[in-house]
Short mmCIF file of C-alpha atoms in Angstrom, two decimals:
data_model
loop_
_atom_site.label_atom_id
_atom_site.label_comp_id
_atom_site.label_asym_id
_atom_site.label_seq_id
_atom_site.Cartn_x
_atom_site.Cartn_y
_atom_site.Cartn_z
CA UNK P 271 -11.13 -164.55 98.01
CA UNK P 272 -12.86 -164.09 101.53
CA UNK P 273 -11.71 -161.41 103.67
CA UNK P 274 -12.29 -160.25 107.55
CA UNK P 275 -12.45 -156.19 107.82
CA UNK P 276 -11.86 -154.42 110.75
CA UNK P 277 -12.85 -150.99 109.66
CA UNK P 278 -13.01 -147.74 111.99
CA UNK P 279 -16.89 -146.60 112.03
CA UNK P 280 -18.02 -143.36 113.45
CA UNK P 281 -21.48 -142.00 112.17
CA UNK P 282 -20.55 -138.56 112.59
CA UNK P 283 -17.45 -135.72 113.69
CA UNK P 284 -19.16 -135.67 117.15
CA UNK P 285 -20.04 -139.74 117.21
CA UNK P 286 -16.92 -141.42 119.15
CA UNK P 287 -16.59 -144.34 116.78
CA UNK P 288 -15.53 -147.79 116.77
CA UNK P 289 -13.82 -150.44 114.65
CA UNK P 290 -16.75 -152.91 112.75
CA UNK P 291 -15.79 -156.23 111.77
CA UNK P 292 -17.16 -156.93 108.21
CA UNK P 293 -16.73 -159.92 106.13
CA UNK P 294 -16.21 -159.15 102.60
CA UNK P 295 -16.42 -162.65 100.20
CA UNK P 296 -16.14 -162.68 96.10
CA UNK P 297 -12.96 -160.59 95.91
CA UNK P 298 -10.30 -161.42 93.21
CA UNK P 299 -7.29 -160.21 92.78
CA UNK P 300 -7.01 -157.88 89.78
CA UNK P 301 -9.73 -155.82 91.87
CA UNK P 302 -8.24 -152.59 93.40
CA UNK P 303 -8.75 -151.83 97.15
CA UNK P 304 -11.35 -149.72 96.50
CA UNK P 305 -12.83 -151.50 94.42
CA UNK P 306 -13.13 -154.10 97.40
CA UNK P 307 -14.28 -151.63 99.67
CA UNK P 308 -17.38 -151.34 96.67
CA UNK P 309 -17.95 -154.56 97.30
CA UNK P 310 -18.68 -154.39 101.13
CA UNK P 311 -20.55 -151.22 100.51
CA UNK P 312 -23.03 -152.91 97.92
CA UNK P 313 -23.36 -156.10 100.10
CA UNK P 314 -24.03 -153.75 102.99
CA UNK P 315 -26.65 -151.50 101.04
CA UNK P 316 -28.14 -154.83 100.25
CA UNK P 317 -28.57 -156.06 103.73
CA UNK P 318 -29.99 -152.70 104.34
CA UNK P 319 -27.15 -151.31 106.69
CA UNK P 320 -25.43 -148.48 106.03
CA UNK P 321 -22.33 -148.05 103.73
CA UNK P 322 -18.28 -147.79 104.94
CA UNK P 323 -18.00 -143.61 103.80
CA UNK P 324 -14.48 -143.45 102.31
CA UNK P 325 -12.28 -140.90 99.94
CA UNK P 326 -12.03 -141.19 96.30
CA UNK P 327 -11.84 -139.55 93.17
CA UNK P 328 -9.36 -139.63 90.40
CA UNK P 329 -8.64 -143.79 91.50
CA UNK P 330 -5.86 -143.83 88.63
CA UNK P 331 -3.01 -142.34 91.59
CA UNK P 332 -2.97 -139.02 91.25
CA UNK P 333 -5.38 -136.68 92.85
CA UNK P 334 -4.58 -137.29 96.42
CA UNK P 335 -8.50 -138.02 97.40
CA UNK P 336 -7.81 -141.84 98.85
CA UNK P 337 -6.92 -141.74 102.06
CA UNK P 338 -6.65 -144.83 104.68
CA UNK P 339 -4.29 -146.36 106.64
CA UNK P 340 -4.65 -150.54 105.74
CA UNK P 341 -2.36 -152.56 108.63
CA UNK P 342 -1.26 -150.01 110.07
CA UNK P 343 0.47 -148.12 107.10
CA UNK P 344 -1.12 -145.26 105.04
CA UNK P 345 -1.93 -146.15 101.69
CA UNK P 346 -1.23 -150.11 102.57
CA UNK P 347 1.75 -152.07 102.73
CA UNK P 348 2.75 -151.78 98.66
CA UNK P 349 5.38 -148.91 98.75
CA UNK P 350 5.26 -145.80 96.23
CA UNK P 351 1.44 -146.78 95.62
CA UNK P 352 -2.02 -145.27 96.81
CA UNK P 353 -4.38 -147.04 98.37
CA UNK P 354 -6.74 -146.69 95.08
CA UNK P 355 -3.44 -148.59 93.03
CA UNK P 356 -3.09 -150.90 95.89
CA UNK P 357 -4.63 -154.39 94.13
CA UNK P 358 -5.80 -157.10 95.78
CA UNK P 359 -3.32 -158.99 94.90
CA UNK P 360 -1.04 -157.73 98.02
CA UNK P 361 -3.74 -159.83 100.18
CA UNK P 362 -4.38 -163.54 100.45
CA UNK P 363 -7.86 -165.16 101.10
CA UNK P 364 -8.36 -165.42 104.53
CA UNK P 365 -6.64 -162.36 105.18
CA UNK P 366 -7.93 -160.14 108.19
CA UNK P 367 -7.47 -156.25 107.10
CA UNK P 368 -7.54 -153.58 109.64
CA UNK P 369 -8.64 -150.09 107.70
CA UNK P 370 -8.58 -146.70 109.98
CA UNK P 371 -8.74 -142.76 109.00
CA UNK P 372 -6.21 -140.69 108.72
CA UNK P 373 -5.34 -139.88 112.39
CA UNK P 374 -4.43 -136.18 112.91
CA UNK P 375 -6.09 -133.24 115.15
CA UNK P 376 -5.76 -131.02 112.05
CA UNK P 377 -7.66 -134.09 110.47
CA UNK P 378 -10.93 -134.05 111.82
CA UNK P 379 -12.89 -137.26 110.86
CA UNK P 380 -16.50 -136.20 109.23
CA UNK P 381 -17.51 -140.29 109.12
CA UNK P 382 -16.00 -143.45 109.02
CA UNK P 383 -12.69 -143.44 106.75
CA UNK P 384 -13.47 -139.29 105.20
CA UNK P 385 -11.38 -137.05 106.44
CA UNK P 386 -11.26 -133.27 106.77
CA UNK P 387 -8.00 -132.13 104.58
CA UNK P 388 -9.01 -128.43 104.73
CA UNK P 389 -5.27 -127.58 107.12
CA UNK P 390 -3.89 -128.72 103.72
CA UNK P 391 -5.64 -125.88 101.27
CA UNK P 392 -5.29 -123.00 103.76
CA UNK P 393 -1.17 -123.82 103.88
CA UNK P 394 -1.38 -123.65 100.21
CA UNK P 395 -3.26 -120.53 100.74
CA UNK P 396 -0.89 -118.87 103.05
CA UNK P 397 1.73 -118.36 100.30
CA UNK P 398 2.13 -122.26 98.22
CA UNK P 399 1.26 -120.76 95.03
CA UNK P 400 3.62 -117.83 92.89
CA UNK P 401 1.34 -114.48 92.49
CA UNK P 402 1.51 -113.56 88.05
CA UNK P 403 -0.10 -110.35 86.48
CA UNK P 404 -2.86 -111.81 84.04
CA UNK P 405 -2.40 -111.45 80.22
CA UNK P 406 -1.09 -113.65 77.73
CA UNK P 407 1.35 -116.80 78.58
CA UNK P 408 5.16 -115.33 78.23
CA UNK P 409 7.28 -117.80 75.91
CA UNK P 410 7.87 -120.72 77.43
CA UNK P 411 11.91 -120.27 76.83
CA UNK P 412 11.96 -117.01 78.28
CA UNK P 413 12.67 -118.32 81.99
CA UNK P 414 16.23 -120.57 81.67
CA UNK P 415 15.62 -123.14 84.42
CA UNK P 416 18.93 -125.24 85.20
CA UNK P 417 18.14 -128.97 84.59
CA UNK P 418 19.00 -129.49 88.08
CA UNK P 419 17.07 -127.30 89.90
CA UNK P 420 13.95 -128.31 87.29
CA UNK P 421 14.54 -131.91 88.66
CA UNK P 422 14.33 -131.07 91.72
CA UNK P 423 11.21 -128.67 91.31
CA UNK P 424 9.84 -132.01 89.32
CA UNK P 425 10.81 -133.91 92.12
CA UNK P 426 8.92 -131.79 94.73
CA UNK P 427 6.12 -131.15 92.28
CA UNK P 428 5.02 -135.03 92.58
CA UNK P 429 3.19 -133.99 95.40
CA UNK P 430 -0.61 -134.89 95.65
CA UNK P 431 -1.15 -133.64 99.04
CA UNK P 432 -3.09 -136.34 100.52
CA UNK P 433 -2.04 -136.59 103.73
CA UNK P 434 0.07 -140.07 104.12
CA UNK P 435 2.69 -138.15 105.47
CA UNK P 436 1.00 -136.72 108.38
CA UNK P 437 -0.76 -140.01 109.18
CA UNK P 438 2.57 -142.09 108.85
CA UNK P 439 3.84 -139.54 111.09
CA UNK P 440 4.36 -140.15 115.36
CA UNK P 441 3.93 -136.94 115.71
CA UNK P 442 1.16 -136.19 112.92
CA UNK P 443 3.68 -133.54 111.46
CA UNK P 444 2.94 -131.94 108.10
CA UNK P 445 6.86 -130.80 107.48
CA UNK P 446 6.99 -133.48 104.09
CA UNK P 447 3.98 -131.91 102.28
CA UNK P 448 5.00 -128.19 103.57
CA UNK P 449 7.97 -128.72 102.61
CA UNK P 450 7.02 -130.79 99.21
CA UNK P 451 5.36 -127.59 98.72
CA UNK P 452 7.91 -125.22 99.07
CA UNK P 453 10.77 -126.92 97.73
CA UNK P 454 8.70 -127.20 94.48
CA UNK P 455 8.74 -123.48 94.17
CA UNK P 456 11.82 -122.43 95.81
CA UNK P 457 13.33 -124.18 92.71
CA UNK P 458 11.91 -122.21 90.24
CA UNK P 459 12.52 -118.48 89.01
CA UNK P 460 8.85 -117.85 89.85
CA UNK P 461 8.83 -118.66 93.08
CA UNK P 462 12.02 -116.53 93.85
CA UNK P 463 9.89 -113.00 94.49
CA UNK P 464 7.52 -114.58 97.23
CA UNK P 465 10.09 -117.16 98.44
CA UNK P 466 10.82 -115.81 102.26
CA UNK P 467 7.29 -114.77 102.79
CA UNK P 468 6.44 -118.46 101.53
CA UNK P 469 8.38 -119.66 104.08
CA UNK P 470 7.30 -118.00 106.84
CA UNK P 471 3.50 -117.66 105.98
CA UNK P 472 3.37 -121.39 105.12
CA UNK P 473 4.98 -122.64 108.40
CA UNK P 474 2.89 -120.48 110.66
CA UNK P 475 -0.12 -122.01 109.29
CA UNK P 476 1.48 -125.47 109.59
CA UNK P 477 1.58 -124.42 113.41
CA UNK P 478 -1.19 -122.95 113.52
CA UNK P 479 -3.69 -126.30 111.87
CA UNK P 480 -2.12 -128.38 115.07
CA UNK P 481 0.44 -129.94 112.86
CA UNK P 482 3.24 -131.91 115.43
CA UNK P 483 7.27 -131.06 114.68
CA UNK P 484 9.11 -133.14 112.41
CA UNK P 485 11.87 -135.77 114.56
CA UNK P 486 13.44 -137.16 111.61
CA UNK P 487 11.41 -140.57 112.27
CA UNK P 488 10.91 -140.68 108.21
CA UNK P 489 7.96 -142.55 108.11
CA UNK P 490 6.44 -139.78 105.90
CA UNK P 491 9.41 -140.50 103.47
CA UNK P 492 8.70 -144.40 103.56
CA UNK P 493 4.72 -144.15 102.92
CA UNK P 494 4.70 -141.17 100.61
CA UNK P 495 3.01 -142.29 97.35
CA UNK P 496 5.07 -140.21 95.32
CA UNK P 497 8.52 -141.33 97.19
CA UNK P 498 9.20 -137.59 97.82
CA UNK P 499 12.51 -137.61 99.89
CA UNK P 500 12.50 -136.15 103.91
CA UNK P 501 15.72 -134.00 102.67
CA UNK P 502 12.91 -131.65 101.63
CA UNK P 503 12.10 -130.93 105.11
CA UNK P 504 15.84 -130.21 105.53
CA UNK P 505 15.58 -127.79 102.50
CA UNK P 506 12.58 -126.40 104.10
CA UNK P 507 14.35 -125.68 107.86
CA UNK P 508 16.83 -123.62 106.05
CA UNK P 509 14.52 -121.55 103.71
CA UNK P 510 12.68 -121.02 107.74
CA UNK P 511 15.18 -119.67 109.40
CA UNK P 512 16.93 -118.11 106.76
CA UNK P 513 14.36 -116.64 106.19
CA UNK P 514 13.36 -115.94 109.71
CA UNK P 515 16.76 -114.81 111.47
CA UNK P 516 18.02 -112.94 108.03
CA UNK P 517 15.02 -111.75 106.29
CA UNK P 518 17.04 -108.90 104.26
CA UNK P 519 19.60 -110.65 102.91
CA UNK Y 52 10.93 -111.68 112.36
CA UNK Y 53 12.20 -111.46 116.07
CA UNK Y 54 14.30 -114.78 117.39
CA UNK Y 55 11.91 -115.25 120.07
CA UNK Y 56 8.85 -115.36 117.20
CA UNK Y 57 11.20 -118.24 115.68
CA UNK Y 58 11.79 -119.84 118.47
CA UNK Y 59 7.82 -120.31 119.00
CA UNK Y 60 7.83 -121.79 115.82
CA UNK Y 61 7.91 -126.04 115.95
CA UNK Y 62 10.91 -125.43 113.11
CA UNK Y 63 12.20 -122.66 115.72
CA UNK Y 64 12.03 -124.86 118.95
CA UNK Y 65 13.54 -128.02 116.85
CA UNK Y 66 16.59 -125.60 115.68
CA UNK Y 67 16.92 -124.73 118.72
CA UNK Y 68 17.23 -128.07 120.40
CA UNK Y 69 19.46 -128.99 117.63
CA UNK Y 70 22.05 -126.03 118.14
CA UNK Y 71 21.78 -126.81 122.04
CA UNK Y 72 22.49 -130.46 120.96
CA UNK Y 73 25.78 -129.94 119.24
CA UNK Y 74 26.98 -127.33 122.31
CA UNK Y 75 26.10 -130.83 124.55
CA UNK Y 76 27.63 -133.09 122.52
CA UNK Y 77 30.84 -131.27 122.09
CA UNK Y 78 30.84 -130.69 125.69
CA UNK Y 79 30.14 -134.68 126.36
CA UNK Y 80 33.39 -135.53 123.76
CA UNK Y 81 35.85 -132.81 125.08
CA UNK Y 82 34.72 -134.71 128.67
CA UNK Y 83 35.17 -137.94 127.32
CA UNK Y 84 38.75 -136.87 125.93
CA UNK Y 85 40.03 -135.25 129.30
CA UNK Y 86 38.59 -137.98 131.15
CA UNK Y 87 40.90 -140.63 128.84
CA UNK Y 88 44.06 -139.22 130.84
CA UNK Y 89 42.96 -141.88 133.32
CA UNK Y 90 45.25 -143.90 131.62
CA UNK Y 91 47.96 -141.72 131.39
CA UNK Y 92 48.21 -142.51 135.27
CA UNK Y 93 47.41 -140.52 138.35
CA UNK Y 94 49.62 -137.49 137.50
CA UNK Y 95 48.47 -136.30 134.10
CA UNK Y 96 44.61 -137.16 135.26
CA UNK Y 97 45.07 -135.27 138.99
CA UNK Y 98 47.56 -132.25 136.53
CA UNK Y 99 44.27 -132.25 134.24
CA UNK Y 100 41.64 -131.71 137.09
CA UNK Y 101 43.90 -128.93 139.09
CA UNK Y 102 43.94 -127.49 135.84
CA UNK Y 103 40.36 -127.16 135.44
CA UNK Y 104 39.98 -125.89 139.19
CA UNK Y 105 42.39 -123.20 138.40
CA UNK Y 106 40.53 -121.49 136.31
CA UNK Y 107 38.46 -119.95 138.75
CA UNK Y 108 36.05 -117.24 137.55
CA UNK Y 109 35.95 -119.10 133.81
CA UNK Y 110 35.32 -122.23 134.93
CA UNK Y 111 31.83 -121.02 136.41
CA UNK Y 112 31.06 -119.47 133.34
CA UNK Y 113 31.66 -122.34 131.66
CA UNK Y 114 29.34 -124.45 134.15
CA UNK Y 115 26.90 -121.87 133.83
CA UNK Y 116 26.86 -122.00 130.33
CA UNK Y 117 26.72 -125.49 129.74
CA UNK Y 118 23.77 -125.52 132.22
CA UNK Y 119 22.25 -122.84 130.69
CA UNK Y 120 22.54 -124.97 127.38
CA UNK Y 121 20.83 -128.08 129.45
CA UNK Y 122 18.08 -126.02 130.49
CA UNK Y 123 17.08 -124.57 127.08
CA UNK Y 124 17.54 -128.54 125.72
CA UNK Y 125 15.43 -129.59 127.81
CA UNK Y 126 12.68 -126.64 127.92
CA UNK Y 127 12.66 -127.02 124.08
CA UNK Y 128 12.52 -131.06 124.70
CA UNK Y 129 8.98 -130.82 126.53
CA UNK Y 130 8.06 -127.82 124.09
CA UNK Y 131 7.93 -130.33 121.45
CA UNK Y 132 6.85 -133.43 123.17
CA UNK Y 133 3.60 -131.53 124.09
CA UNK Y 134 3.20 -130.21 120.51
CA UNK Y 135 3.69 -133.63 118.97
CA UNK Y 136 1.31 -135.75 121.90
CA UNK Y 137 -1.69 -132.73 120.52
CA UNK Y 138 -1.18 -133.06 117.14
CA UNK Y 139 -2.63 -137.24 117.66
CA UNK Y 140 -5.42 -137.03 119.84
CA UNK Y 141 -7.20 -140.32 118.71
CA UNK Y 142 -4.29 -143.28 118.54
CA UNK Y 143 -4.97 -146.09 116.13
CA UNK Y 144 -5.54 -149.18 116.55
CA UNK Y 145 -2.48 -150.60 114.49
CA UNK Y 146 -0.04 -148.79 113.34
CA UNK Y 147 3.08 -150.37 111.68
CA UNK Y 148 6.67 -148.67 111.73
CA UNK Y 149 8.03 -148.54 108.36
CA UNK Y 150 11.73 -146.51 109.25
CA UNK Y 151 11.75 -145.27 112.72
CA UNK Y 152 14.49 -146.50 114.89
CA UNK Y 153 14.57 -147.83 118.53
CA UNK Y 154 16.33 -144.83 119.57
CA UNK Y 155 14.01 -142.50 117.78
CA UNK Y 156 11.40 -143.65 119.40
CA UNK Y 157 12.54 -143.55 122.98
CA UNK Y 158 14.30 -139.95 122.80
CA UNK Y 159 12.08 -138.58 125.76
CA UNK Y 160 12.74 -141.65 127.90
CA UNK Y 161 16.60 -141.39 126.82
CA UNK Y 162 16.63 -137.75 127.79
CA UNK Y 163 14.78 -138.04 131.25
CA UNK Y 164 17.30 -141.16 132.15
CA UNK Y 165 20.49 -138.70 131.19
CA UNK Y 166 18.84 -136.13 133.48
CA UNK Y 167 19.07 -138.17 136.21
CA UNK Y 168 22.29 -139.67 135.89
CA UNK Y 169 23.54 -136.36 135.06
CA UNK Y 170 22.16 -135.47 138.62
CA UNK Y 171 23.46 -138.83 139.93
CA UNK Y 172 26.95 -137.89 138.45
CA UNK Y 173 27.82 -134.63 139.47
CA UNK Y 174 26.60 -135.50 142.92
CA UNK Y 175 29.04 -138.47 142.99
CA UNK Y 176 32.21 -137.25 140.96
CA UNK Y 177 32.15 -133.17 141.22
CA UNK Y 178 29.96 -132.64 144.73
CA UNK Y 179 31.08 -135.68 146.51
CA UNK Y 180 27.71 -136.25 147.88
CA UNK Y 181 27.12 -139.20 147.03
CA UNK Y 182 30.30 -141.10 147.80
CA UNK Y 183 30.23 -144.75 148.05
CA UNK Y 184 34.02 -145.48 147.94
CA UNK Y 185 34.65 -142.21 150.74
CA UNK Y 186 37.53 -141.21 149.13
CA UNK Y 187 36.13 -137.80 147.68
CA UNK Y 188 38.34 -134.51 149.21
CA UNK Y 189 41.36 -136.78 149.47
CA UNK Y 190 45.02 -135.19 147.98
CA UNK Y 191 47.70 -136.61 146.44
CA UNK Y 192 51.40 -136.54 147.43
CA UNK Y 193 51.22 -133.00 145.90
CA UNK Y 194 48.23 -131.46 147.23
CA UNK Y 195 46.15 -131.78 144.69
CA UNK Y 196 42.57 -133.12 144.57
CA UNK Y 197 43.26 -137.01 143.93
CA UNK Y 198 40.85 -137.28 141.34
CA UNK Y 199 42.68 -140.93 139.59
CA UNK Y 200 42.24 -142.12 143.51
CA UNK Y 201 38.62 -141.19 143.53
CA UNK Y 202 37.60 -142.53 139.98
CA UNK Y 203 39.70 -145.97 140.67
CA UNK Y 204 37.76 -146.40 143.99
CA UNK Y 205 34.43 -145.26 142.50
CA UNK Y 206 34.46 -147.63 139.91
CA UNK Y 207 36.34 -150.53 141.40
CA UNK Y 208 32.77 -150.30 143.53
CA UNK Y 209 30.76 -152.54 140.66
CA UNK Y 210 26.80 -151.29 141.31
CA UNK Y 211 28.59 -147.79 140.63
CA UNK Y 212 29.97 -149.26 137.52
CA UNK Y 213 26.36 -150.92 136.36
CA UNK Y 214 25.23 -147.79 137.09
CA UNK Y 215 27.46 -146.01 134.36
CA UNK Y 216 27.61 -148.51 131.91
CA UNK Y 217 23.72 -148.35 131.56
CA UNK Y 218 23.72 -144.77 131.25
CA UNK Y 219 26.64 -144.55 129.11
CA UNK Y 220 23.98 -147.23 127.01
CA UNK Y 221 21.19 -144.76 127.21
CA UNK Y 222 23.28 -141.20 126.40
CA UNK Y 223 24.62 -143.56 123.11
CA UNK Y 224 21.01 -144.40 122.27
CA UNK Y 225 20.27 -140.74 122.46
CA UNK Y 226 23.23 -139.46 120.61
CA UNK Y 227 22.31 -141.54 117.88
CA UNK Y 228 18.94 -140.18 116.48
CA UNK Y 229 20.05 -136.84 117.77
CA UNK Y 230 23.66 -136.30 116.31
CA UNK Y 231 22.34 -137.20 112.83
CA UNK Y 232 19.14 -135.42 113.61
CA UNK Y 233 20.23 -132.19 113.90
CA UNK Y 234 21.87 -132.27 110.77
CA UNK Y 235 19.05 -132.16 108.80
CA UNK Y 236 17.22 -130.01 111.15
CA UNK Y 237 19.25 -127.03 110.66
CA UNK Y 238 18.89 -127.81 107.16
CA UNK Y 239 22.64 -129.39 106.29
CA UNK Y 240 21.05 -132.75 105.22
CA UNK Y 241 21.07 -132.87 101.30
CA UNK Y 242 20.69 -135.54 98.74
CA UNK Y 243 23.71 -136.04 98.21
CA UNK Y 244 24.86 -136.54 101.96
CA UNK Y 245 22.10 -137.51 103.39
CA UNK Y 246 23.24 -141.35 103.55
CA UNK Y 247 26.70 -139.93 105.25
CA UNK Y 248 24.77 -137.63 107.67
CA UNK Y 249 22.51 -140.50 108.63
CA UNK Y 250 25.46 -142.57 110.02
CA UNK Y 251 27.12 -139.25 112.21
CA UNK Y 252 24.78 -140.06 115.05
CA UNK Y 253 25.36 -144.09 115.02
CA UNK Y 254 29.21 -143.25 114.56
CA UNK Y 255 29.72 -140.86 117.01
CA UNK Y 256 27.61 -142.69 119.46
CA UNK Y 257 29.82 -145.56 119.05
CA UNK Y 258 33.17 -143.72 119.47
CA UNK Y 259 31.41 -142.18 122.95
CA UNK Y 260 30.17 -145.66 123.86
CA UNK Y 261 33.49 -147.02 123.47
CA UNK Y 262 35.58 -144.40 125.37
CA UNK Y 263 33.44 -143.95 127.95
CA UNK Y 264 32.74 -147.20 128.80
CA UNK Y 265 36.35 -148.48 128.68
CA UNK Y 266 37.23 -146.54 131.71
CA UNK Y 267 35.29 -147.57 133.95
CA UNK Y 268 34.92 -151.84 132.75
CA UNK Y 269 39.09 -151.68 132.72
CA UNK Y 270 38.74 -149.89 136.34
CA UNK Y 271 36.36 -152.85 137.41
CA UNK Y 272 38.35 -155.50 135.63
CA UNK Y 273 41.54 -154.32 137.50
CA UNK Y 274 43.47 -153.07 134.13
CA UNK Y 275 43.78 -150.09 135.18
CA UNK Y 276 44.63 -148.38 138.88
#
């Protein structure tokens, strides 16, 4: 198939950018959107023009790296998918696609579709991990987990961090992957000696990156590869100001 | 961790537009309630208001309260509208709504247009400033403040009417996103009610759109009065 891309270009963080309108032609369908995006690239390298810079790594789903929005939606219009599992076959020939970055302050562009996701790895830094002495793994059966709580853990867990949320987001809030985050932890025996320092640590980083506050749009809930669900975010309000207003008990 | 340091938080400044919200929207149903004895007839609405007037001292501290509460709503309001217009310098070029709601969307217009008729309505119904039926200050054959006479004239007086149905319209638009809203921001919203929560604010938005709106269309239509 022949397609029309409108893709956001911008040479550099300081370069103001533009959309580009590239035509793209010997595209089938069982071809993944990335692997279209190859296929400008080497037709571009071949005309002697420089290539569309995008994300990717794992391209199988789950590392988080991909990161556009296609039409308007992060990821592209197939729901529960990433843009690197989004196939070709959501698009017809003829089709017009408009591709942009992930749009965020705390997302600085570095060129074209690459963003900076650094805000992500210092919230993790501020307290998303559990802190363990070193030495050999305990039994595996020595921490009872209730099935519930594992599921829900599981359920938080799925999170690859890439970002939809905050670009799905009107107000470019980060409350679904902080709170993805937390949840995942707050569910688990480990993460019960660090929990209200979590809570705090991790949401005064969120503030401080220039993340916006959550208004319960749930557009982060309706892009979010992994179909995590907003009542996270609820979950993560209370651990806040529970842990905020009654830090002792 | 100090309530003011939570309250500079975004979580903070959401919570506490959310805890302001339900003081304002109990306040707008217990109104909505008294208001009702319109149609009870002059004497239990004009009972209802002396009522009120007696209370004297308490009544101010309710006003001052509830003003107080309006304040904070709205400080908290711009708080986060500023936070959330920073945190997207660079718009795109398409962007698609997948779940967001009409009402979502337009919270900040919704609020500034309650603002105004909130203005608009105390100067009409409590001040008498604005008065376009002149029967504000008038008693009944008791001395009390006719207060059925006033609201019969005021909304017998149709632009008045159009005036409250649209912002009876607009406060239901708002109460909508933000009665279900706070739910989950003050962390109530669960998977297992979440579905429940999410139809509080359309419910309750509908039961004040209803009420509210009855009095003064059945005023206008001659029902009533």
């Amino acid at each position: 198939m022949k397609l029309t891309l409108h893709v956001w270009r911008q040479a550099g963080p300081q370069d103001r950018g533009r959309m580009e309108m590239l035509q793209v032609d010997g595209i089938t369908s069982d071809m993944s959107f990335l692997e279209m995006l190859d296929k400008a690239n080497e037709d571009l390298i071949h005309d002697g023009k420089e290539p569309v810079a995008f994300d990717h790594d794992c391209r199988e789903g789950i590392c988080g790296t991909c990161s556009m929005v296609i039409d308007g939606v992060a990821h592209g219009p197939q729901e529960g998918t990433t843009t690197c599992q989004l196939h070709m076959r959501a698009f017809k020939d003829g089709d017009s696609i408009h591709i942009e970055p992930f749009r965020s302050r705390a997302f600085p562009v570095i060129k074209d579709l690459v963003v900076d996701r650094g805000s992500f790895d210092r919230i993790i830094a501020a307290g998303g991990y559990v802190s363990v002495n070193t030495g050999s793994a305990q039994d595996a059966n020595n921490l009872p987990v209730r099935k519930k709580d594992a599921d829900m853990a599981m359920d938080a867990a799925a999170c690859i961090g890439c970002g939809a949320c905050v670009a799905s987001c009107p107000n470019g809030s980060a409350m679904l992957f902080v709170a993805a985050k937390m949840g995942h932890l707050a569910h688990l025996p480990q993460g019960q000696a660090e929990r209200k320092e979590r809570a705090l640590s991790m949401v005064a980083q969120m503030d401080a990156e220039g993340f916006g506050a959550c208004s319960n749009h749930y557009e982060c809930e309706a892009v979010c590869p992994k179909e995590i669900p907003a009542t996270f975010i609820g979950s993560m309000n209370r651990e806040f100001l529970k842990s905020s207003l009654c830090p002792d008990s | 961790m100090s309530i003011g340091t939570t309250l500079k938080s975004s979580i903070g400044a959401k919570a506490l537009m959310a805890v302001t919200g339900i003081i304002l929207v109990l306040f707008v149903i217990g109104h909505m309630l008294g208001n009702l004895q319109v149609y009870l007839g002059a004497d239990a609405l004009n009972a209802y208001a002396a009522k009120l007037q007696s209370l004297g001292p308490l009544l101010w501290v309710i006003r001052l309260v509830l003003l107080g509460t309006f304040l904070a709503h709205i400080i908290a309001a711009i708080r986060v509208v500023k936070l959330n217009r920073a945190a997207r310098p660079v718009a795109y070029h398409q962007q698609k709504d997948q779940a967001t709601t009409f009402a979502a969307r337009t919270m900040w217009v919704s609020g500034v247009l309650i603002l105004l008729f909130a203005i608009y309505h105390v100067l009409h119904l409590t001040v008498g400033v604005v008065d376009p039926a002149g029967t504000y200050g008038a008693l009944d054959s008791e001395g009390r403040h006719d207060v059925y006479g006033m609201v019969i004239a005021g909304f017998q007086h149709w632009p008045t009417t159009a005036i409250y149905t649209v912002a009876m319209v607009v406060l239901c638009l708002h109460v909508s996103h933000g009665a279900s809203s706070m739910l989950q921001t003050l962390g109530l919203r669960r998977p297992g009610n979440a579905s429940g929560f999410d139809k509080v604010g359309p419910a309750l938005a509908i039961f004040l759109l209803i009420g509210n709106l009855s009095m003064p269309l059945s005023i206008l239509a001659g029902l009533v009065g």
